[in-house]
Amino acid sequence: MGINGRLQRYLLPASIMALLLFLSSFWLPQIAMRDCETSWHPCLSFNFYLPTLESPVIPHPGGVQSGGQPGERGVVLGYVPPLQVCQGQQFQVWRLMSHLTSSMATHSDDVLLEHYLYSWDELIKFMESLGPLVSFFSQKVKDKIAVIRELAQQEKEALEKRSPVEGHSGLQTRTSGLQGPAAYSSVRSMVESELQRGLVNFSVRTRSGCRNLLRLHRSLLWILLLLQGLGEGPDAQGVYRTPGELCRDAYTVALAPHHPWLIRSAAELVFVALPDRRVFLDIVCVRKEEEVGPVLNIVVDVMREVYTRTQSILEEHNMIELP
């Protein structure tokens, strides 16, 4: 292959990436979000309160205590894994587990929206720990989270205008018992409320919480499959699959069927640029390969339960293929 051929080989992916980054700002509305780390305001616009956990204590959904029985689909929601605070980094596995389990704390067939979005706040930290190229995908996730939070805030303000007394004292949610607008208290309540109000369109794109939730839901499967692969052992020759290979396979299953060629081409560049396996081990705060499986398998089991519940609700309302 001549010099011109080699140049074309590298210039085409680079051009695709540059074009993709340029076009990305036009695809979804950019919504300003407060910096949750520096602002005294809660990250979630619902005015919900999530206590700051000083140590890796995992809540017990449904009142199941440590050593409890498996929940539906065999997930031991009451089990407290040996997770630790990982000093010096933003992403914390124990905090992700806390939010995931809290999202399933009240009903066996629903997911509390506040904790679901808090889980995504933590997963964004995980994604951004993988390098600057991954930030393209994490920004899309942030945009979708911002839309849902803004819709919840608008609903809260509308309720306060209709009933000042009720708005002042706080509205009791149908599912969580916390203070906030009932329409956005859980995945099920949001789906049913937006359908009732005509915010969801099955033919054209709308700025609904359901549409943005579906995109988050697909991305959750991508991360779930990636973490599941990272938790697996080596092959018969003792070789571990690379993060790039695992990420590519997870993307092929979860996201590629819903992305145009341009996005898929850019994703391939991201997979090639992913750091090696040692970096992933550091991110989840384990020192040895044999420690990876036990930690990630716990996270994957709980994440799969959240995914399954959300999938069931979306399927029930025929929302799996919202435009």
Tab-separated table of C-alpha atoms in Angstrom:
chain	number	residue	atom	x	y	z
A	1	MET	CA	0.000	0.000	0.000
A	2	GLY	CA	1.445	3.392	-1.009
A	3	ILE	CA	1.736	6.523	1.091
A	4	ASN	CA	-1.508	7.905	-0.309
A	5	GLY	CA	-3.314	4.689	0.570
A	6	ARG	CA	-2.050	4.770	4.148
A	7	LEU	CA	-3.047	8.406	4.505
A	8	GLN	CA	-6.547	7.650	3.284
A	9	ARG	CA	-6.780	4.766	5.714
A	10	TYR	CA	-6.168	7.027	8.722
A	11	LEU	CA	-7.725	10.230	7.451
A	12	LEU	CA	-11.150	8.687	6.866
A	13	PRO	CA	-11.724	7.592	10.510
A	14	ALA	CA	-10.297	10.898	11.745
A	15	SER	CA	-12.635	12.836	9.458
A	16	ILE	CA	-15.594	10.770	10.613
A	17	MET	CA	-14.772	11.468	14.250
A	18	ALA	CA	-14.379	15.194	13.659
A	19	LEU	CA	-17.662	15.364	11.769
A	20	LEU	CA	-19.403	13.353	14.453
A	21	LEU	CA	-18.237	15.653	17.221
A	22	PHE	CA	-19.394	18.650	15.184
A	23	LEU	CA	-22.827	17.208	14.459
A	24	SER	CA	-23.433	15.907	17.966
A	25	SER	CA	-24.316	19.341	19.315
A	26	PHE	CA	-27.336	19.499	16.987
A	27	TRP	CA	-28.938	16.126	17.768
A	28	LEU	CA	-30.237	16.696	21.272
A	29	PRO	CA	-31.088	19.890	23.133
A	30	GLN	CA	-28.328	21.060	25.409
A	31	ILE	CA	-29.699	21.727	28.868
A	32	ALA	CA	-27.689	23.431	31.528
A	33	MET	CA	-27.157	21.316	34.623
A	34	ARG	CA	-25.989	22.513	37.978
A	35	ASP	CA	-22.703	21.163	39.226
A	36	CYS	CA	-23.856	18.661	41.827
A	37	GLU	CA	-20.453	18.630	43.493
A	38	THR	CA	-20.273	22.375	44.148
A	39	SER	CA	-23.892	23.508	44.425
A	40	TRP	CA	-25.973	23.249	47.585
A	41	HIS	CA	-28.950	22.349	45.432
A	42	PRO	CA	-29.813	18.648	45.098
A	43	CYS	CA	-28.708	17.049	41.836
A	44	LEU	CA	-32.255	15.906	41.215
A	45	SER	CA	-34.680	18.726	40.554
A	46	PHE	CA	-37.491	16.905	42.371
A	47	ASN	CA	-36.246	18.201	45.740
A	48	PHE	CA	-35.745	14.609	46.834
A	49	TYR	CA	-33.147	14.011	49.527
A	50	LEU	CA	-30.570	11.276	49.352
A	51	PRO	CA	-28.316	11.181	52.435
A	52	THR	CA	-24.593	11.329	51.808
A	53	LEU	CA	-23.109	7.942	52.647
A	54	GLU	CA	-19.823	8.210	54.486
A	55	SER	CA	-19.096	4.499	54.259
A	56	PRO	CA	-20.009	1.768	51.795
A	57	VAL	CA	-23.273	0.709	53.417
A	58	ILE	CA	-25.622	-0.958	50.953
A	59	PRO	CA	-29.341	-0.429	51.644
A	60	HIS	CA	-31.666	-3.381	51.978
A	61	PRO	CA	-34.552	-3.054	49.516
A	62	GLY	CA	-37.878	-4.318	50.747
A	63	GLY	CA	-36.627	-4.574	54.308
A	64	VAL	CA	-34.377	-7.554	53.610
A	65	GLN	CA	-31.384	-7.477	55.909
A	66	SER	CA	-27.844	-8.709	55.392
A	67	GLY	CA	-27.838	-12.371	54.529
A	68	GLY	CA	-31.398	-12.092	53.256
A	69	GLN	CA	-33.198	-14.271	50.771
A	70	PRO	CA	-32.933	-13.859	47.020
A	71	GLY	CA	-35.423	-11.471	45.518
A	72	GLU	CA	-37.266	-12.003	42.277
A	73	ARG	CA	-35.164	-13.580	39.513
A	74	GLY	CA	-32.676	-14.793	42.114
A	75	VAL	CA	-31.005	-11.469	42.975
A	76	VAL	CA	-29.980	-11.277	46.630
A	77	LEU	CA	-30.928	-7.661	47.211
A	78	GLY	CA	-30.121	-7.817	50.907
A	79	TYR	CA	-26.563	-9.064	50.485
A	80	VAL	CA	-23.864	-6.603	51.538
A	81	PRO	CA	-20.841	-7.121	49.274
A	82	PRO	CA	-17.296	-6.493	50.486
A	83	LEU	CA	-16.994	-3.168	48.700
A	84	GLN	CA	-14.688	-0.404	49.810
A	85	VAL	CA	-14.193	3.284	49.290
A	86	CYS	CA	-11.638	3.728	46.530
A	87	GLN	CA	-9.508	6.686	47.505
A	88	GLY	CA	-8.550	9.298	44.941
A	89	GLN	CA	-11.130	8.642	42.231
A	90	GLN	CA	-14.603	9.878	41.348
A	91	PHE	CA	-16.284	6.577	40.482
A	92	GLN	CA	-17.172	4.405	43.471
A	93	VAL	CA	-18.593	0.901	43.073
A	94	TRP	CA	-20.216	0.961	46.499
A	95	ARG	CA	-22.029	4.207	45.677
A	96	LEU	CA	-23.310	2.757	42.400
A	97	MET	CA	-24.585	-0.293	44.301
A	98	SER	CA	-26.279	1.963	46.832
A	99	HIS	CA	-28.212	3.850	44.157
A	100	LEU	CA	-29.092	0.722	42.169
A	101	THR	CA	-30.476	-1.127	45.177
A	102	SER	CA	-32.285	1.977	46.411
A	103	SER	CA	-34.027	2.260	43.049
A	104	MET	CA	-35.735	-1.087	43.747
A	105	ALA	CA	-36.564	-0.436	47.385
A	106	THR	CA	-40.350	-0.095	47.305
A	107	HIS	CA	-41.905	-2.264	44.595
A	108	SER	CA	-40.952	-5.559	42.985
A	109	ASP	CA	-42.012	-4.398	39.517
A	110	ASP	CA	-40.894	-0.769	39.409
A	111	VAL	CA	-37.790	1.425	39.575
A	112	LEU	CA	-37.600	4.672	41.532
A	113	LEU	CA	-36.560	7.335	39.073
A	114	GLU	CA	-34.502	9.485	41.420
A	115	HIS	CA	-32.140	6.653	42.320
A	116	TYR	CA	-32.077	5.369	38.745
A	117	LEU	CA	-30.737	8.749	37.634
A	118	TYR	CA	-28.330	8.859	40.569
A	119	SER	CA	-27.023	5.496	39.347
A	120	TRP	CA	-26.399	7.079	35.959
A	121	ASP	CA	-24.549	9.971	37.598
A	122	GLU	CA	-22.142	7.376	38.970
A	123	LEU	CA	-21.939	5.435	35.708
A	124	ILE	CA	-21.002	8.648	33.905
A	125	LYS	CA	-18.001	8.905	36.220
A	126	PHE	CA	-17.094	5.352	35.229
A	127	MET	CA	-17.383	6.178	31.532
A	128	GLU	CA	-15.327	9.346	31.818
A	129	SER	CA	-12.591	7.442	33.641
A	130	LEU	CA	-11.966	5.549	30.399
A	131	GLY	CA	-10.541	8.502	28.509
A	132	PRO	CA	-11.553	11.615	26.564
A	133	LEU	CA	-13.004	9.798	23.538
A	134	VAL	CA	-15.625	8.102	25.717
A	135	SER	CA	-16.832	11.552	26.776
A	136	PHE	CA	-18.709	11.743	23.466
A	137	PHE	CA	-21.030	8.978	24.668
A	138	SER	CA	-21.165	10.224	28.255
A	139	GLN	CA	-22.299	13.660	27.053
A	140	LYS	CA	-25.243	12.039	25.265
A	141	VAL	CA	-26.170	10.303	28.510
A	142	LYS	CA	-25.948	13.590	30.409
A	143	ASP	CA	-28.262	15.248	27.897
A	144	LYS	CA	-30.895	12.557	28.338
A	145	ILE	CA	-30.704	12.686	32.122
A	146	ALA	CA	-31.045	16.464	31.977
A	147	VAL	CA	-34.233	16.210	29.899
A	148	ILE	CA	-35.901	13.889	32.419
A	149	ARG	CA	-34.873	16.064	35.337
A	150	GLU	CA	-36.091	19.211	33.649
A	151	LEU	CA	-39.460	17.597	32.867
A	152	ALA	CA	-39.758	16.565	36.499
A	153	GLN	CA	-38.963	20.105	37.624
A	154	GLN	CA	-41.588	21.514	35.254
A	155	GLU	CA	-44.147	19.072	36.649
A	156	LYS	CA	-43.241	20.086	40.189
A	157	GLU	CA	-43.646	23.789	39.394
A	158	ALA	CA	-46.976	23.146	37.663
A	159	LEU	CA	-48.250	21.308	40.724
A	160	GLU	CA	-47.181	24.157	42.982
A	161	LYS	CA	-49.057	26.684	40.842
A	162	ARG	CA	-52.232	24.600	40.894
A	163	SER	CA	-52.066	23.953	44.620
A	164	PRO	CA	-49.825	26.398	46.532
A	165	VAL	CA	-50.533	24.808	49.902
A	166	GLU	CA	-49.810	21.313	48.663
A	167	GLY	CA	-46.749	22.529	46.783
A	168	HIS	CA	-45.420	24.226	49.908
A	169	SER	CA	-45.828	21.213	52.153
A	170	GLY	CA	-44.590	18.707	49.581
A	171	LEU	CA	-46.503	16.177	47.560
A	172	GLN	CA	-46.488	12.583	48.736
A	173	THR	CA	-45.391	10.328	45.894
A	174	ARG	CA	-47.378	7.266	44.958
A	175	THR	CA	-44.447	4.900	45.040
A	176	SER	CA	-41.571	6.116	47.167
A	177	GLY	CA	-43.165	8.010	50.030
A	178	LEU	CA	-40.639	10.817	49.495
A	179	GLN	CA	-41.358	14.429	48.665
A	180	GLY	CA	-41.753	15.114	44.965
A	181	PRO	CA	-44.085	15.110	41.969
A	182	ALA	CA	-45.821	11.739	41.646
A	183	ALA	CA	-45.649	11.717	37.842
A	184	TYR	CA	-41.853	11.359	37.914
A	185	SER	CA	-41.407	9.349	41.093
A	186	SER	CA	-40.762	6.071	39.260
A	187	VAL	CA	-40.323	4.609	35.803
A	188	ARG	CA	-43.866	3.235	35.788
A	189	SER	CA	-45.471	6.454	37.017
A	190	MET	CA	-43.579	8.491	34.407
A	191	VAL	CA	-44.586	6.155	31.577
A	192	GLU	CA	-48.244	6.112	32.588
A	193	SER	CA	-48.373	9.866	33.214
A	194	GLU	CA	-46.732	10.851	29.919
A	195	LEU	CA	-48.986	8.491	27.989
A	196	GLN	CA	-52.045	9.939	29.672
A	197	ARG	CA	-50.943	13.499	28.908
A	198	GLY	CA	-50.128	12.716	25.276
A	199	LEU	CA	-46.414	13.492	25.603
A	200	VAL	CA	-45.352	10.267	23.887
A	201	ASN	CA	-45.615	9.854	20.134
A	202	PHE	CA	-45.017	6.448	18.556
A	203	SER	CA	-44.372	7.873	15.084
A	204	VAL	CA	-42.185	10.963	15.540
A	205	ARG	CA	-39.591	12.089	18.041
A	206	THR	CA	-40.853	14.013	21.035
A	207	ARG	CA	-39.077	15.534	23.986
A	208	SER	CA	-40.553	13.079	26.456
A	209	GLY	CA	-39.066	11.422	29.492
A	210	CYS	CA	-40.020	8.025	28.053
A	211	ARG	CA	-38.003	8.526	24.881
A	212	ASN	CA	-34.926	9.614	26.813
A	213	LEU	CA	-35.396	6.799	29.326
A	214	LEU	CA	-35.387	4.283	26.470
A	215	ARG	CA	-31.994	5.586	25.305
A	216	LEU	CA	-30.620	5.357	28.843
A	217	HIS	CA	-32.064	1.863	29.094
A	218	ARG	CA	-30.193	0.721	25.980
A	219	SER	CA	-26.976	2.271	27.244
A	220	LEU	CA	-27.415	0.498	30.579
A	221	LEU	CA	-27.426	-2.827	28.733
A	222	TRP	CA	-24.191	-1.823	27.011
A	223	ILE	CA	-22.451	-1.130	30.328
A	224	LEU	CA	-24.005	-4.219	31.909
A	225	LEU	CA	-22.605	-6.476	29.179
A	226	LEU	CA	-19.220	-4.752	29.361
A	227	LEU	CA	-18.966	-5.260	33.134
A	228	GLN	CA	-20.167	-8.828	32.769
A	229	GLY	CA	-17.400	-9.508	30.275
A	230	LEU	CA	-14.775	-7.884	32.479
A	231	GLY	CA	-15.852	-10.149	35.335
A	232	GLU	CA	-15.317	-13.315	33.308
A	233	GLY	CA	-12.144	-15.352	33.611
A	234	PRO	CA	-9.482	-16.042	30.967
A	235	ASP	CA	-9.853	-18.433	28.036
A	236	ALA	CA	-8.315	-21.906	27.825
A	237	GLN	CA	-4.919	-20.365	27.076
A	238	GLY	CA	-5.143	-18.114	30.134
A	239	VAL	CA	-5.692	-14.954	28.079
A	240	TYR	CA	-8.195	-12.307	29.140
A	241	ARG	CA	-10.214	-10.492	26.512
A	242	THR	CA	-9.261	-6.845	26.104
A	243	PRO	CA	-11.627	-4.043	27.195
A	244	GLY	CA	-11.825	-2.926	23.572
A	245	GLU	CA	-13.055	-6.356	22.467
A	246	LEU	CA	-15.568	-6.565	25.305
A	247	CYS	CA	-16.822	-3.045	24.703
A	248	ARG	CA	-17.216	-3.704	20.968
A	249	ASP	CA	-19.201	-6.899	21.569
A	250	ALA	CA	-21.457	-5.188	24.120
A	251	TYR	CA	-22.021	-2.276	21.758
A	252	THR	CA	-22.895	-4.630	18.889
A	253	VAL	CA	-25.677	-6.171	20.976
A	254	ALA	CA	-27.043	-3.166	22.858
A	255	LEU	CA	-26.537	-0.007	20.794
A	256	ALA	CA	-25.314	-0.673	17.260
A	257	PRO	CA	-28.768	-1.802	15.994
A	258	HIS	CA	-30.111	1.648	16.904
A	259	HIS	CA	-27.237	3.780	15.572
A	260	PRO	CA	-26.519	5.037	12.041
A	261	TRP	CA	-23.300	4.176	10.241
A	262	LEU	CA	-21.587	7.406	11.295
A	263	ILE	CA	-22.059	6.690	15.004
A	264	ARG	CA	-20.984	3.067	14.611
A	265	SER	CA	-17.802	4.166	12.833
A	266	ALA	CA	-16.977	6.648	15.584
A	267	ALA	CA	-17.636	3.986	18.214
A	268	GLU	CA	-15.023	1.760	16.608
A	269	LEU	CA	-12.421	4.484	17.151
A	270	VAL	CA	-13.414	4.664	20.812
A	271	PHE	CA	-12.969	0.911	21.271
A	272	VAL	CA	-9.490	1.009	19.757
A	273	ALA	CA	-8.503	3.852	22.086
A	274	LEU	CA	-9.745	2.235	25.316
A	275	PRO	CA	-7.114	1.734	28.037
A	276	ASP	CA	-5.800	-1.691	28.940
A	277	ARG	CA	-7.364	-4.056	31.451
A	278	ARG	CA	-5.230	-2.836	34.351
A	279	VAL	CA	-6.882	0.583	34.167
A	280	PHE	CA	-10.319	-1.035	34.447
A	281	LEU	CA	-9.195	-2.954	37.526
A	282	ASP	CA	-8.025	0.270	39.128
A	283	ILE	CA	-11.349	1.972	38.335
A	284	VAL	CA	-13.315	-0.725	40.187
A	285	CYS	CA	-10.669	-0.699	42.925
A	286	VAL	CA	-9.371	-4.267	42.788
A	287	ARG	CA	-5.728	-5.307	42.863
A	288	LYS	CA	-5.819	-8.842	41.489
A	289	GLU	CA	-7.594	-10.498	38.584
A	290	GLU	CA	-9.232	-13.036	40.889
A	291	GLU	CA	-10.937	-10.191	42.764
A	292	VAL	CA	-12.640	-8.762	39.672
A	293	GLY	CA	-15.279	-11.445	39.190
A	294	PRO	CA	-16.767	-11.403	42.713
A	295	VAL	CA	-17.082	-7.606	42.714
A	296	LEU	CA	-18.427	-7.129	39.193
A	297	ASN	CA	-20.786	-10.110	39.375
A	298	ILE	CA	-22.563	-8.494	42.322
A	299	VAL	CA	-22.905	-5.218	40.445
A	300	VAL	CA	-24.046	-6.957	37.256
A	301	ASP	CA	-26.722	-8.962	39.101
A	302	VAL	CA	-28.280	-5.848	40.625
A	303	MET	CA	-27.914	-3.861	37.408
A	304	ARG	CA	-29.601	-6.680	35.482
A	305	GLU	CA	-32.563	-6.570	37.879
A	306	VAL	CA	-32.964	-2.824	37.291
A	307	TYR	CA	-32.679	-3.385	33.555
A	308	THR	CA	-35.223	-6.228	33.596
A	309	ARG	CA	-37.789	-4.214	35.529
A	310	THR	CA	-37.422	-1.262	33.174
A	311	GLN	CA	-37.588	-3.536	30.134
A	312	SER	CA	-40.835	-5.077	31.402
A	313	ILE	CA	-42.464	-1.674	31.887
A	314	LEU	CA	-41.403	-0.462	28.441
A	315	GLU	CA	-42.584	-3.673	26.780
A	316	GLU	CA	-45.891	-3.500	28.639
A	317	HIS	CA	-46.527	-0.085	27.078
A	318	ASN	CA	-45.038	-0.915	23.640
A	319	MET	CA	-42.181	1.565	24.044
A	320	ILE	CA	-39.199	-0.571	23.043
A	321	GLU	CA	-38.885	1.115	19.636
A	322	LEU	CA	-39.849	4.728	20.340
A	323	PRO	CA	-38.418	6.991	17.591
